CSV table of C-alpha atoms and ligand atoms in Angstrom, one decimal:
chain,number,residue,atom,x,y,z
A,614,MET,CA,0.0,0.0,0.0
A,615,THR,CA,1.4,3.4,-1.0
A,616,ALA,CA,1.8,6.0,1.7
A,617,LEU,CA,-0.7,8.8,1.7
A,618,GLU,CA,0.5,12.2,2.9
A,619,LYS,CA,-2.5,14.1,4.4
A,620,ILE,CA,-2.6,17.7,3.4
A,621,GLY,CA,-6.0,18.9,4.5
A,622,SER,CA,-5.4,19.2,8.2
A,623,GLN,CA,-3.5,22.5,8.4
A,624,PRO,CA,-6.1,25.2,8.1
A,625,SER,CA,-3.5,28.0,8.6
A,626,HIS,CA,-1.7,27.7,5.3
A,627,LEU,CA,-4.1,25.9,2.9
A,628,GLY,CA,-7.1,28.0,2.0
A,629,GLY,CA,-6.9,29.4,5.5
A,630,GLY,CA,-7.2,33.0,4.3
A,631,VAL,CA,-10.9,32.5,3.8
A,632,ALA,CA,-11.6,30.6,7.0
A,633,LEU,CA,-13.7,33.5,8.3
A,634,TYR,CA,-15.7,34.1,5.2
A,635,ASP,CA,-19.5,33.9,5.5
A,636,TRP,CA,-20.4,31.6,2.7
A,637,ASP,CA,-24.1,31.9,3.3
A,638,TYR,CA,-23.8,35.6,2.8
A,639,LEU,CA,-21.8,35.3,-0.4
A,640,VAL,CA,-24.1,32.7,-2.0
A,641,GLN,CA,-27.8,33.3,-1.2
A,642,ASP,CA,-30.9,31.6,-2.6
A,643,ASP,CA,-31.4,34.2,-5.4
A,644,ARG,CA,-28.0,35.9,-5.7
A,645,ALA,CA,-24.3,35.6,-5.4
A,646,HIS,CA,-21.8,38.2,-4.3
A,647,ARG,CA,-19.3,39.6,-6.8
A,648,LEU,CA,-16.4,38.5,-4.6
A,649,ILE,CA,-16.8,34.9,-5.5
A,650,TYR,CA,-15.6,35.9,-9.0
A,651,THR,CA,-13.1,38.5,-8.1
A,652,ASP,CA,-11.4,37.7,-4.8
A,653,PRO,CA,-7.9,36.2,-5.1
A,654,ALA,CA,-8.2,34.6,-1.7
A,655,ILE,CA,-11.4,32.8,-2.7
A,656,PHE,CA,-9.8,31.7,-5.9
A,657,GLU,CA,-6.8,30.3,-4.0
A,658,ALA,CA,-9.1,28.3,-1.7
A,659,GLU,CA,-11.1,27.0,-4.7
A,660,MET,CA,-7.9,25.5,-6.1
A,661,ILE,CA,-7.8,23.3,-2.9
A,662,ASN,CA,-11.4,22.8,-2.0
A,663,ILE,CA,-13.0,22.5,-5.5
A,664,PHE,CA,-10.1,21.5,-7.8
A,665,GLY,CA,-8.8,19.0,-5.1
A,666,GLY,CA,-11.9,18.4,-3.0
A,667,THR,CA,-14.1,17.0,-5.7
A,668,TRP,CA,-13.6,15.0,-9.0
A,669,THR,CA,-11.9,17.1,-11.7
A,670,TYR,CA,-11.8,15.9,-15.3
A,671,LEU,CA,-8.2,15.3,-16.4
A,672,ALA,CA,-8.0,13.6,-19.8
A,673,HIS,CA,-9.5,10.9,-22.1
A,674,GLU,CA,-8.1,7.4,-22.2
A,675,SER,CA,-7.8,7.6,-26.0
A,676,GLU,CA,-5.2,10.3,-25.5
A,677,ILE,CA,-2.9,7.8,-23.8
A,678,PRO,CA,-3.8,4.5,-25.6
A,679,HIS,CA,-0.5,2.7,-25.2
A,680,GLU,CA,1.7,1.8,-22.3
A,681,ASN,CA,4.1,4.6,-21.5
A,682,ASP,CA,2.0,7.2,-23.3
A,683,PHE,CA,1.6,10.5,-21.4
A,684,ILE,CA,-0.1,13.8,-21.7
A,685,THR,CA,0.4,16.9,-19.6
A,686,ARG,CA,-2.6,18.4,-18.0
A,687,ARG,CA,-3.7,20.5,-15.0
A,688,MET,CA,-5.8,20.0,-11.9
A,689,GLY,CA,-6.6,23.5,-10.8
A,690,LEU,CA,-3.2,25.1,-10.9
A,691,ARG,CA,-1.3,21.8,-10.3
A,692,PRO,CA,0.6,20.8,-13.4
A,693,LEU,CA,0.2,17.1,-14.0
A,694,ILE,CA,1.5,14.3,-16.2
A,695,VAL,CA,-1.3,11.9,-16.9
A,696,VAL,CA,0.5,8.7,-17.8
A,697,ARG,CA,-0.2,5.1,-18.6
A,698,ASP,CA,2.7,3.3,-16.9
A,699,GLY,CA,4.5,0.2,-18.1
A,700,ALA,CA,1.9,-2.0,-16.4
A,701,GLY,CA,-1.0,-0.2,-18.0
A,702,LYS,CA,-2.0,1.7,-14.9
A,703,ILE,CA,-3.2,5.3,-15.4
A,704,ARG,CA,-1.6,7.7,-13.0
A,705,ALA,CA,-1.7,11.5,-12.5
A,706,LEU,CA,1.8,12.5,-11.5
A,707,TYR,CA,2.6,16.0,-10.3
A,708,ASN,CA,4.7,17.6,-13.0
A,709,ARG,CA,7.1,18.8,-10.4
A,710,CYS,CA,10.6,17.6,-9.6
A,711,THR,CA,11.0,16.6,-6.0
A,712,HIS,CA,14.5,18.2,-6.0
A,713,ARG,CA,14.0,21.9,-6.4
A,714,GLY,CA,10.5,22.0,-7.8
A,715,THR,CA,10.8,22.6,-11.6
A,716,THR,CA,8.4,21.0,-14.0
A,717,LEU,CA,9.8,17.7,-15.1
A,718,CYS,CA,8.2,17.3,-18.4
A,719,ARG,CA,8.0,20.2,-20.9
A,720,TRP,CA,6.3,18.2,-23.7
A,721,ASP,CA,2.5,18.3,-24.3
A,722,LYS,CA,2.4,14.5,-24.9
A,723,GLY,CA,4.6,11.6,-25.9
A,724,ASN,CA,5.7,8.1,-25.0
A,725,THR,CA,8.4,7.4,-22.4
A,726,LYS,CA,9.4,5.0,-19.7
A,727,SER,CA,11.0,7.7,-17.6
A,728,PHE,CA,11.2,11.5,-17.1
A,729,GLN,CA,14.5,13.2,-16.7
A,730,CYS,CA,14.5,16.5,-15.0
A,731,PRO,CA,15.9,19.2,-17.3
A,732,TYR,CA,17.5,21.1,-14.3
A,733,HIS,CA,20.0,18.7,-12.6
A,734,GLY,CA,19.1,15.4,-14.3
A,735,TRP,CA,17.2,13.5,-11.6
A,736,ASN,CA,15.5,10.6,-13.4
A,737,PHE,CA,12.1,9.2,-12.5
A,738,VAL,CA,10.4,6.0,-13.7
A,739,ASN,CA,6.9,6.8,-15.1
A,740,THR,CA,5.4,5.2,-12.0
A,741,GLY,CA,6.8,8.3,-10.2
A,742,LYS,CA,9.7,6.4,-8.5
A,743,LEU,CA,13.1,8.1,-8.4
A,744,ARG,CA,15.4,5.9,-10.5
A,745,GLY,CA,18.6,7.7,-9.9
A,746,VAL,CA,20.4,11.0,-9.5
A,747,PRO,CA,23.7,12.2,-11.0
A,748,TRP,CA,26.8,11.6,-8.8
A,749,PRO,CA,24.9,10.1,-5.9
A,750,GLU,CA,28.1,9.9,-3.8
A,751,GLY,CA,27.5,13.6,-3.2
A,752,TYR,CA,24.5,12.8,-0.9
A,753,ALA,CA,25.1,11.6,2.6
A,754,GLU,CA,21.7,9.9,2.9
A,755,ASP,CA,19.9,7.1,1.0
A,756,MET,CA,18.2,8.6,-2.0
A,757,ARG,CA,15.8,5.7,-2.1
A,758,ASP,CA,13.7,7.4,0.6
A,759,PRO,CA,10.1,7.5,-0.9
A,760,LYS,CA,9.9,11.2,-0.1
A,761,TYR,CA,11.9,11.8,-3.3
A,762,ASN,CA,9.4,9.9,-5.5
A,763,ILE,CA,7.0,12.2,-7.5
A,764,ALA,CA,3.8,13.2,-5.8
A,765,GLN,CA,0.7,11.9,-7.4
A,766,VAL,CA,-3.1,12.3,-7.3
A,767,PRO,CA,-4.2,9.5,-4.9
A,768,ARG,CA,-7.5,8.8,-6.6
A,769,VAL,CA,-7.7,8.5,-10.4
A,770,GLU,CA,-10.7,6.8,-11.9
A,771,SER,CA,-12.3,6.6,-15.4
A,772,TYR,CA,-15.9,6.5,-16.4
A,773,ARG,CA,-16.2,5.0,-19.9
A,774,GLY,CA,-12.9,6.5,-21.0
A,775,PHE,CA,-13.2,9.9,-19.2
A,776,ILE,CA,-10.4,10.1,-16.6
A,777,PHE,CA,-11.1,12.1,-13.4
A,778,GLY,CA,-8.9,12.7,-10.4
A,779,THR,CA,-9.4,14.0,-6.8
A,780,LEU,CA,-7.2,14.5,-3.8
A,781,ASN,CA,-10.1,13.8,-1.5
A,782,ILE,CA,-9.7,10.3,-0.1
A,783,ASP,CA,-13.3,10.4,1.3
A,784,ALA,CA,-14.9,11.3,-2.1
A,785,LEU,CA,-17.5,8.9,-3.4
A,786,ALA,CA,-16.4,6.5,-6.1
A,787,LEU,CA,-16.5,8.3,-9.4
A,788,ALA,CA,-19.5,6.4,-10.9
A,789,GLU,CA,-21.5,7.2,-7.7
A,790,HIS,CA,-20.4,10.8,-7.8
A,791,LEU,CA,-21.6,11.1,-11.4
A,792,GLY,CA,-24.9,9.5,-10.4
A,793,ALA,CA,-27.8,10.5,-12.6
A,794,ILE,CA,-25.6,12.3,-15.1
A,795,ALA,CA,-23.8,9.0,-16.0
A,796,PRO,CA,-26.7,7.6,-18.1
A,797,MET,CA,-26.5,10.9,-20.1
A,798,ILE,CA,-22.8,10.3,-20.8
A,799,ASP,CA,-23.7,6.7,-21.8
A,800,GLN,CA,-26.3,8.0,-24.3
A,801,TRP,CA,-23.8,10.5,-25.7
A,802,LEU,CA,-21.4,7.6,-26.3
A,803,ASP,CA,-23.9,4.9,-27.3
A,804,ARG,CA,-25.4,6.8,-30.2
A,805,ASN,CA,-22.1,6.0,-31.9
A,806,PRO,CA,-21.4,2.6,-33.3
A,807,GLY,CA,-19.3,0.7,-30.7
A,808,GLY,CA,-20.1,3.3,-28.0
A,809,LYS,CA,-16.7,5.0,-28.1
A,810,VAL,CA,-15.0,8.1,-29.2
A,811,VAL,CA,-11.3,9.0,-29.8
A,812,VAL,CA,-10.2,12.5,-28.8
A,813,CYS,CA,-8.6,14.6,-31.5
A,814,GLU,CA,-6.7,17.9,-31.1
A,815,ALA,CA,-8.4,20.9,-29.7
A,816,ASN,CA,-9.6,24.4,-30.3
A,817,ARG,CA,-8.1,26.5,-27.4
A,818,PHE,CA,-9.4,29.7,-26.0
A,819,ARG,CA,-8.2,31.8,-23.1
A,820,PHE,CA,-10.5,34.5,-21.7
A,821,LYS,CA,-10.0,37.2,-19.1
A,822,GLY,CA,-12.7,36.1,-16.7
A,823,ASN,CA,-13.3,33.8,-13.7
A,824,TRP,CA,-13.7,30.1,-14.5
A,825,LYS,CA,-17.2,29.9,-12.9
A,826,LEU,CA,-18.5,32.4,-15.5
A,827,ALA,CA,-18.1,29.6,-18.0
A,828,TYR,CA,-19.7,26.9,-15.8
A,829,ASP,CA,-22.6,29.3,-15.0
A,830,ASN,CA,-23.2,29.6,-18.7
A,831,SER,CA,-23.0,25.9,-19.4
A,832,CYS,CA,-26.7,25.2,-19.0
A,833,ASP,CA,-28.0,28.8,-19.6
A,834,GLY,CA,-30.8,28.8,-22.1
A,835,TYR,CA,-31.7,32.4,-21.4
A,836,HIS,CA,-28.8,34.0,-23.3
A,837,VAL,CA,-29.0,32.1,-26.6
A,838,ALA,CA,-31.4,34.2,-28.6
A,839,TYR,CA,-29.5,37.4,-27.7
A,840,SER,CA,-25.8,36.4,-27.3
A,841,HIS,CA,-25.8,34.2,-30.3
A,842,ARG,CA,-28.1,36.2,-32.6
A,843,SER,CA,-25.6,36.4,-35.5
A,844,LEU,CA,-25.0,32.6,-35.4
A,845,LEU,CA,-28.8,31.9,-35.3
A,846,GLU,CA,-29.3,34.2,-38.3
A,847,THR,CA,-26.5,32.5,-40.2
A,848,GLU,CA,-27.8,29.1,-39.5
A,849,ASN,CA,-31.3,30.1,-40.7
A,850,ARG,CA,-30.5,32.4,-43.5
A,851,PHE,CA,-31.8,30.0,-46.2
A,852,ALA,CA,-33.9,27.9,-44.0
A,853,GLY,CA,-37.1,29.8,-43.1
A,854,GLU,CA,-38.5,30.5,-39.7
A,855,ASN,CA,-37.5,28.4,-36.7
A,856,ALA,CA,-35.9,25.8,-38.8
A,857,LYS,CA,-32.4,25.0,-37.6
A,858,GLY,CA,-30.2,24.4,-34.6
A,859,MET,CA,-30.6,27.0,-31.9
A,860,ALA,CA,-33.6,28.6,-33.7
A,861,TYR,CA,-36.0,27.1,-31.1
A,862,TYR,CA,-34.6,29.6,-28.6
A,863,ARG,CA,-35.9,32.5,-30.6
A,864,ASN,CA,-39.6,32.5,-29.6
A,865,SER,CA,-40.5,31.7,-26.0
A,866,PRO,CA,-37.9,29.0,-25.5
A,867,ASP,CA,-39.6,27.8,-22.3
A,868,THR,CA,-42.6,26.4,-24.2
A,869,GLN,CA,-40.3,24.5,-26.6
A,870,PRO,CA,-39.8,20.7,-26.1
A,871,MET,CA,-36.5,21.0,-24.1
A,872,TYR,CA,-35.7,21.2,-20.5
A,873,MET,CA,-32.8,21.2,-18.0
A,874,ARG,CA,-32.2,18.7,-15.3
A,875,TYR,CA,-30.0,19.1,-12.2
A,876,THR,CA,-28.6,15.7,-11.1
A,877,GLY,CA,-26.7,16.5,-8.0
A,878,HIS,CA,-23.0,17.2,-7.0
A,879,GLY,CA,-23.1,20.3,-9.2
A,880,ASN,CA,-23.9,18.4,-12.4
A,881,HIS,CA,-26.6,19.2,-14.9
A,882,PHE,CA,-27.7,18.8,-18.5
A,883,LYS,CA,-29.9,20.5,-21.0
A,884,ASP,CA,-31.8,18.2,-23.3
A,885,LYS,CA,-32.9,19.5,-26.6
A,886,ARG,CA,-33.5,16.1,-28.1
A,887,PRO,CA,-37.3,16.3,-27.8
A,888,ASN,CA,-37.1,18.7,-30.7
A,889,LEU,CA,-35.7,16.1,-33.0
A,890,GLU,CA,-37.7,14.3,-35.6
A,891,LYS,CA,-37.2,10.6,-35.0
A,892,ARG,CA,-36.1,9.6,-38.4
A,893,PRO,CA,-32.7,9.0,-40.1
A,894,GLY,CA,-31.4,12.5,-40.8
A,895,GLY,CA,-33.5,14.1,-38.1
A,896,LEU,CA,-30.5,15.2,-36.1
A,897,TRP,CA,-28.5,16.3,-39.2
A,898,ALA,CA,-31.5,18.4,-40.4
A,899,LEU,CA,-31.9,20.2,-37.1
A,900,GLU,CA,-28.4,20.6,-35.9
A,901,ALA,CA,-26.0,20.5,-38.8
A,902,ALA,CA,-27.4,21.2,-42.2
A,903,HIS,CA,-26.4,24.8,-42.2
A,904,PRO,CA,-25.7,27.0,-45.2
A,905,GLY,CA,-22.4,25.8,-46.7
A,906,MET,CA,-23.0,22.2,-45.8
A,907,GLU,CA,-25.3,21.4,-48.7
A,908,HIS,CA,-22.5,19.9,-50.9
A,909,TYR,CA,-21.5,17.5,-48.0
A,910,GLU,CA,-25.1,16.3,-47.8
A,911,ALA,CA,-25.2,15.8,-51.6
A,912,GLN,CA,-21.9,13.9,-51.5
A,913,PHE,CA,-23.1,11.6,-48.8
A,914,ILE,CA,-26.3,10.8,-50.7
A,915,ARG,CA,-24.3,10.2,-53.9
A,916,ARG,CA,-21.9,7.9,-52.1
A,917,TYR,CA,-24.1,6.1,-49.6
A,918,GLY,CA,-27.7,6.2,-51.0
A,919,GLU,CA,-30.2,5.0,-48.4
A,920,ARG,CA,-27.6,5.0,-45.6
A,921,ALA,CA,-26.6,8.6,-46.1
A,922,PHE,CA,-28.9,10.1,-43.5
A,923,GLU,CA,-28.0,7.6,-40.8
A,924,LEU,CA,-24.4,8.5,-41.4
A,925,LEU,CA,-25.0,12.2,-41.5
A,926,ASP,CA,-26.6,11.9,-38.0
A,927,LEU,CA,-23.3,10.5,-36.7
A,928,ALA,CA,-21.6,13.7,-37.9
A,929,GLY,CA,-24.3,16.0,-36.5
A,930,SER,CA,-23.9,17.5,-33.0
A,931,GLU,CA,-25.7,15.8,-30.2
A,932,PRO,CA,-28.2,18.4,-28.9
A,933,VAL,CA,-27.6,17.8,-25.2
A,934,ASN,CA,-25.3,19.8,-23.0
A,935,ILE,CA,-23.9,17.6,-20.2
A,936,ASN,CA,-22.0,19.4,-17.5
A,937,VAL,CA,-19.9,17.9,-14.7
A,938,PHE,CA,-18.9,20.3,-12.0
A,939,PRO,CA,-16.4,22.0,-12.0
A,940,ASN,CA,-14.6,21.7,-15.3
A,941,PHE,CA,-16.2,19.3,-17.8
A,942,SER,CA,-18.9,19.6,-20.5
A,943,LEU,CA,-20.0,17.5,-23.4
A,944,LEU,CA,-21.3,20.0,-25.9
A,945,GLY,CA,-22.4,18.8,-29.3
A,946,ASN,CA,-19.6,16.4,-30.3
A,947,HIS,CA,-17.0,18.2,-28.2
A,948,ILE,CA,-15.5,17.7,-24.8
A,949,GLN,CA,-15.1,21.1,-23.3
A,950,VAL,CA,-12.8,21.7,-20.4
A,951,PHE,CA,-12.4,24.8,-18.2
A,952,GLU,CA,-8.9,25.4,-16.8
A,953,PRO,CA,-8.6,28.2,-14.2
A,954,VAL,CA,-5.4,30.3,-14.8
A,955,SER,CA,-6.0,33.0,-12.2
A,956,VAL,CA,-9.0,34.6,-10.5
A,957,GLY,CA,-9.6,36.6,-13.7
A,958,GLU,CA,-8.3,34.2,-16.4
A,959,THR,CA,-9.4,30.9,-17.7
A,960,ASN,CA,-8.7,28.5,-20.5
A,961,ALA,CA,-11.7,27.0,-22.4
A,962,ILE,CA,-10.5,24.1,-24.4
A,963,TRP,CA,-12.7,22.3,-27.0
A,964,TYR,CA,-11.5,18.8,-27.8
A,965,GLY,CA,-12.9,17.3,-31.0
A,966,THR,CA,-14.0,13.7,-31.0
A,967,MET,CA,-14.0,11.0,-33.7
A,968,VAL,CA,-16.2,7.9,-33.8
A,969,VAL,CA,-14.6,4.5,-33.9
A,970,ASP,CA,-15.8,1.9,-36.4
A,971,ASP,CA,-17.0,-1.3,-34.9
A,972,GLY,CA,-17.4,-3.0,-38.3
A,973,ARG,CA,-20.7,-1.3,-39.2
A,974,LEU,CA,-19.3,1.8,-40.8
A,975,GLY,CA,-16.6,0.4,-43.0
A,976,ASP,CA,-15.1,2.9,-45.4
A,977,ALA,CA,-17.7,5.5,-44.4
A,978,VAL,CA,-15.9,6.1,-41.1
A,979,THR,CA,-13.4,8.5,-42.7
A,980,ASP,CA,-16.2,10.5,-44.3
A,981,VAL,CA,-18.2,10.6,-41.1
A,982,ASN,CA,-15.2,11.8,-39.1
A,983,ALA,CA,-14.2,14.4,-41.7
A,984,LEU,CA,-17.7,15.8,-41.7
A,985,ARG,CA,-17.8,15.6,-37.9
A,986,MET,CA,-14.7,17.9,-37.9
A,987,ARG,CA,-16.5,20.4,-40.2
A,988,THR,CA,-19.5,20.5,-37.9
A,989,GLN,CA,-17.3,20.7,-34.8
A,990,GLU,CA,-15.7,23.9,-36.3
A,991,GLY,CA,-19.1,25.6,-36.2
A,992,PHE,CA,-20.0,26.4,-32.6
A,993,PRO,CA,-16.4,26.9,-31.2
A,994,ASN,CA,-15.7,29.4,-34.0
A,995,PHE,CA,-19.0,31.2,-34.2
A,996,GLY,CA,-20.6,30.7,-30.9
A,997,GLU,CA,-17.9,30.3,-28.2
A,998,VAL,CA,-16.6,33.8,-29.1
A,999,ASP,CA,-20.0,35.3,-28.2
A,1000,ASP,CA,-19.9,33.6,-24.8
A,1001,ILE,CA,-16.3,34.5,-24.1
A,1002,ALA,CA,-17.0,38.2,-24.9
A,1003,ASN,CA,-19.8,38.0,-22.3
A,1004,PHE,CA,-17.5,36.3,-19.7
A,1005,GLU,CA,-14.8,39.1,-20.2
A,1006,GLN,CA,-17.4,41.8,-20.0
A,1007,ILE,CA,-18.9,40.3,-16.8
A,1008,GLN,CA,-15.5,40.3,-15.2
A,1009,ARG,CA,-15.1,44.0,-16.1
A,1010,GLY,CA,-18.6,44.8,-14.8
A,1011,LEU,CA,-17.9,43.0,-11.5
A,1012,MET,CA,-14.9,45.3,-10.9
A,1013,ALA,CA,-17.5,47.9,-9.8
A,1014,ALA,CA,-17.0,47.2,-6.1
A,1015,GLU,CA,-20.1,49.0,-4.7
A,1016,ASP,CA,-22.6,47.2,-6.9
A,1017,GLU,CA,-22.3,43.8,-5.2
A,1018,TRP,CA,-24.8,41.3,-6.4
A,1019,VAL,CA,-25.3,38.9,-9.3
A,1020,TYR,CA,-28.9,37.7,-9.7
A,1021,MET,CA,-29.7,34.1,-10.6
A,1022,HIS,CA,-33.4,33.9,-9.5
A,1023,ARG,CA,-35.1,33.3,-12.9
A,1024,GLY,CA,-37.8,30.7,-12.2
A,1025,LEU,CA,-37.5,30.9,-8.4
A,1026,GLY,CA,-40.8,31.3,-6.5
A,1027,ILE,CA,-43.1,30.5,-9.4
A,1028,ALA,CA,-45.5,27.7,-8.5
A,1029,ASP,CA,-45.1,24.4,-10.5
A,1030,ARG,CA,-42.3,25.7,-12.7
A,1031,ILE,CA,-39.5,23.8,-11.1
A,1032,LYS,CA,-40.0,20.1,-10.3
A,1033,GLN,CA,-38.3,18.2,-7.6
A,1034,HIS,CA,-38.3,14.5,-8.5
A,1035,GLU,CA,-38.3,11.4,-6.3
A,1036,ASP,CA,-34.8,10.5,-7.4
A,1037,GLY,CA,-33.5,13.8,-6.1
A,1038,THR,CA,-33.1,15.4,-9.5
A,1039,ILE,CA,-34.7,18.8,-10.4
A,1040,THR,CA,-36.1,19.8,-13.8
A,1041,ALA,CA,-37.0,23.3,-15.0
A,1042,PRO,CA,-37.7,25.1,-18.3
A,1043,ALA,CA,-34.7,25.8,-20.5
A,1044,THR,CA,-34.2,29.5,-19.5
A,1045,ASP,CA,-34.4,29.0,-15.7
A,1046,GLU,CA,-31.3,29.7,-13.6
A,1047,ALA,CA,-32.2,26.7,-11.3
A,1048,PHE,CA,-29.0,24.9,-12.5
A,1049,MET,CA,-26.8,27.8,-11.4
A,1050,ARG,CA,-28.5,28.1,-8.0
A,1051,GLU,CA,-27.9,24.4,-7.5
A,1052,HIS,CA,-24.3,24.2,-8.6
A,1053,LEU,CA,-23.5,27.3,-6.5
A,1054,LYS,CA,-25.0,25.4,-3.5
A,1055,GLU,CA,-22.6,22.6,-4.2
A,1056,TRP,CA,-19.8,25.2,-4.6
A,1057,LYS,CA,-20.7,26.6,-1.2
A,1058,ARG,CA,-20.8,23.2,0.4
A,1059,LEU,CA,-17.3,22.4,-0.9
A,1060,MET,CA,-15.9,25.7,0.1
A,1061,ARG,CA,-17.1,25.3,3.6
A,1062,ALA,CA,-15.9,21.7,4.0
A,1063,ARG,CA,-12.7,20.5,5.5
A,1064,PRO,CA,-11.9,17.9,2.9
A,1065,ASN,CA,-9.7,15.0,3.7
A,1066,LEU,CA,-7.0,15.6,1.1
A,1067,ALA,CA,-3.8,13.7,0.4
A,1068,ILE,CA,-1.1,13.1,-2.1
A,1069,GLN,CA,0.6,9.8,-2.6
A,1070,ARG,CA,4.1,8.6,-3.5
A,1071,GLU,CA,5.3,5.2,-4.6
A,1072,PRO,CA,6.8,3.3,-1.6
B,2454,FES,S1,15.2,20.5,-9.9
B,2454,FES,FE1,14.9,18.5,-10.8
B,2454,FES,S2,16.9,17.7,-10.7
B,2454,FES,FE2,17.1,19.6,-9.7
B,2455,FE2,FE1,-23.7,30.5,-25.3
C-alpha cells in the first residue's frame, strides 16, 4: 500500500485565508456576491477545496492509448503528467521535480518510460519512483527514501474513457459521484457505433474572466437568442422560420420541447432532443445542415444512397449539453474543459472527437469523421466567441465594487415551474437559472468543507 500524505489538516496555510468568510452571505438563494468571481483569496481556496476536494476531469483514455503514453494536464493550478505506466495503470503524477520543484516534463504529450528533470538530471520512472540522481556519492543519505518519489493524485478513476482525479480520499467513487448524469454520458457515447470516441486535437481559447462564469453559462438557455443572434441568423438564412439548430430559442424557449435537469453534485444537463424528428437524418437536419453544408449532404447521398442520413446523423452534433462540475462539459460532439489560470483568467478548451468503427461503418468512417470535424468547427468558432465576450465583460462589470450582487433567480418562486423528482433530480424550463443556483450550493458546500485531502508517492 502506497503511503498517503495528508494535506488537508493544516487550516492555517491551505485556504486558511478564507476561514472566516461567511459563505451563506456570499451565495444566497437568489443571488451571489461579486467577490466569488473577483477575490484572489477565494480563488486560492477553490484550487484546494474545489479542484482538489471534488472530482476534476483530467483527460480521455484515447489520448494515452498505449503503455508509457503520457499527456500533460492541469488539476486547478497543479501541473500534472497523466501517464499510462509500463503495467498499463493510469496515474496522474505531479509535473514537479522533488529536488527543487521545476516542471519535469515540458512536452505536451509523448511516450516514455522515464522522465529526466531538465535542471539537474534526476531521473524518474513513469510510476513516479526516483530511478537515480547524477553523482549520488554527493549525498550523505539514502536517496531511495520514498519522499523523493514524485507526488501523485491519490485517486484517479475513469468512467467510460473519461479520466477524473481527486485529492479527496473520502470522495464517493466516481460512478457514484456522477450518479444520474452517468446515463446521459452513456447515451452520448452509445449513439455512436461501438459506443466509443477518440479525442482529437483541440480548439483552445483563453479569456479574461473567472472560471465559474463559463460553468454558470454551461446550462444557460436564457442568453442564446441574444448572445448568439448572428449565429442563429447565419444558420437560418436560407432555412425559413424556426428551422435550424438553436432557432428554437428565438420564440418563448420555455414552451419548446426541451428542459434542463440538475442531477446533484453540481452536475446538470440541458436536453434539446425532444425537438428532434425521430427519423434517419432528423438530427442532421436540425443541428448540422447549415448553409455551406449542402454539398457535403449531396456527396453523402451520392456515395451512400439509403444509408446517407443515418451516417449524416453521426456527424451531426448531439443536442444535449452535459456538465460535470467543476470543469467538464459534453457539448455537441465536443469535450469542453475549463482550466482556471488565475482569479480573472481561464482556458476554455474544446476537444474534438472521432467515432470509432465497430465494423458497421466500413469505409464510411473516414467521411463521417471528416464531416464531424467540419460541424465541430461551427460552434467553437462562431458561438464560443460570443460567450467569451460575455465572460470578459462580466469580469469587467464586476470590478465595480459597490454594486455587489449577481442575480440568478429566474424561475425561483413561481409555483409548479421547477419540479423536484423522487430520485432527487430537479427539472426546469430551459431558460431558468435553477441549474446555477444548484451548482453554487454545491460550490458553497465544498468551500465550507474541511476535505480529507492527500497526495501519494510510490513506496
Ligand atoms: S530540480 Fe529537478 S533535478 Fe534539480
Ligand atoms: Fe452560449
